[in-house]
Short mmCIF file of C-alpha atoms in Angstrom, two decimals:
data_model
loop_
_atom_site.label_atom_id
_atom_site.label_comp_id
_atom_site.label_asym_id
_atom_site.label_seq_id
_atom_site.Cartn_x
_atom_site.Cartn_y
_atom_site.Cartn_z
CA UNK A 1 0.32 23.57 3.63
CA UNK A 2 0.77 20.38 5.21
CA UNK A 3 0.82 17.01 3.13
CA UNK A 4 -0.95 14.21 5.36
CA UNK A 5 -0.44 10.86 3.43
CA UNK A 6 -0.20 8.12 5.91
CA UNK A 7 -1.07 10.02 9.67
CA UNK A 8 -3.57 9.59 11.05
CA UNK A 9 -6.72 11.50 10.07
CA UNK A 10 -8.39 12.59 13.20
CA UNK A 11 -4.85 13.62 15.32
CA UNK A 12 -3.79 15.57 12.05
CA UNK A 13 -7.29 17.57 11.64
CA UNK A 14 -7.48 17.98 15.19
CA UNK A 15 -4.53 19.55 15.54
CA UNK A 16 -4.93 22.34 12.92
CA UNK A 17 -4.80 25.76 14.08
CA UNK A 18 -7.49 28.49 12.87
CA UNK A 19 -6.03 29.28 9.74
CA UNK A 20 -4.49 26.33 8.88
CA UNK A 21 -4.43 23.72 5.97
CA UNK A 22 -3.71 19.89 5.88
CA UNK A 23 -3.91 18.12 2.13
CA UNK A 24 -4.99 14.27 2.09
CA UNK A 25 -5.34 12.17 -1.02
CA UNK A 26 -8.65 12.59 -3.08
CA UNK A 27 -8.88 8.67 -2.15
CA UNK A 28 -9.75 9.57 1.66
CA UNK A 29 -12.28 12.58 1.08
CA UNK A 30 -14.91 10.19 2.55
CA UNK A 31 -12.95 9.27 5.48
CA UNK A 32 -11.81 13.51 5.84
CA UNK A 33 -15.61 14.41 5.61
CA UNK A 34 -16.73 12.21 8.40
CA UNK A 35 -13.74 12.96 10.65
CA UNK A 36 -14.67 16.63 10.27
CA UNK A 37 -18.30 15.98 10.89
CA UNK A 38 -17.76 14.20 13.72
CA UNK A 39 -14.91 17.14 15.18
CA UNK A 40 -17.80 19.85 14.34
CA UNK A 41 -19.73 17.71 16.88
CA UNK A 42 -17.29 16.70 19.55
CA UNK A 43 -15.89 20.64 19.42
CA UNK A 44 -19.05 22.30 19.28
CA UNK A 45 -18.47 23.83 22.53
CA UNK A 46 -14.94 25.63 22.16
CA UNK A 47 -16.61 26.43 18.45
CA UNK A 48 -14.18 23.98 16.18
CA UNK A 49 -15.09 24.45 12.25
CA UNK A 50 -13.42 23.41 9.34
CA UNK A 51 -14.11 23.49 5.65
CA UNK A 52 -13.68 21.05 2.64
CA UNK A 53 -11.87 21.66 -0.56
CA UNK A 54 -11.34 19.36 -3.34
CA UNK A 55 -8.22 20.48 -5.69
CA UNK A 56 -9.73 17.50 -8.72
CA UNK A 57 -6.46 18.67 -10.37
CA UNK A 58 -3.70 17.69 -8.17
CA UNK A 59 -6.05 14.91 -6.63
CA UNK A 60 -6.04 16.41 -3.35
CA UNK A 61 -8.73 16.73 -0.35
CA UNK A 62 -8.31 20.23 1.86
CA UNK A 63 -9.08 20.65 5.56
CA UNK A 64 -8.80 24.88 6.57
CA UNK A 65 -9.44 25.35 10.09
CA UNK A 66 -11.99 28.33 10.11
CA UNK A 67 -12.57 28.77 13.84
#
């Protein structure tokens, strides 16, 4: 699992491979939700998804690339 503190949000998501996880602090999970929203859309085509996990116990937002 990757820890993503201070990159940037959009290159580091982007970047994920299907299968992979990046970890962000539970202080961005509004900023992580709208970059993946917005991916969803820009990828749509080549069929980009990720999913959202919150870990409230080590304060921690979750980006797995699904597809």
């Amino acid at each position: 699992m990757e820890k993503s503190n201070g990159t940037p949000l959009t290159n580091t998501i982007r970047e994920l491979e299907v299968g992979q996880v990046a970890s962000f602090p539970i202080e961005r999970h509004g900023s992580v939700k709208a970059v993946v929203s917005r991916l969803k859309m820009e990828q749509i085509r080549i069929g980009w998804c990720a999913t959202i996990t919150v870990d409230y116990d080590k304060f921690e937002v979750n980006v797995r690339r699904t597809r």
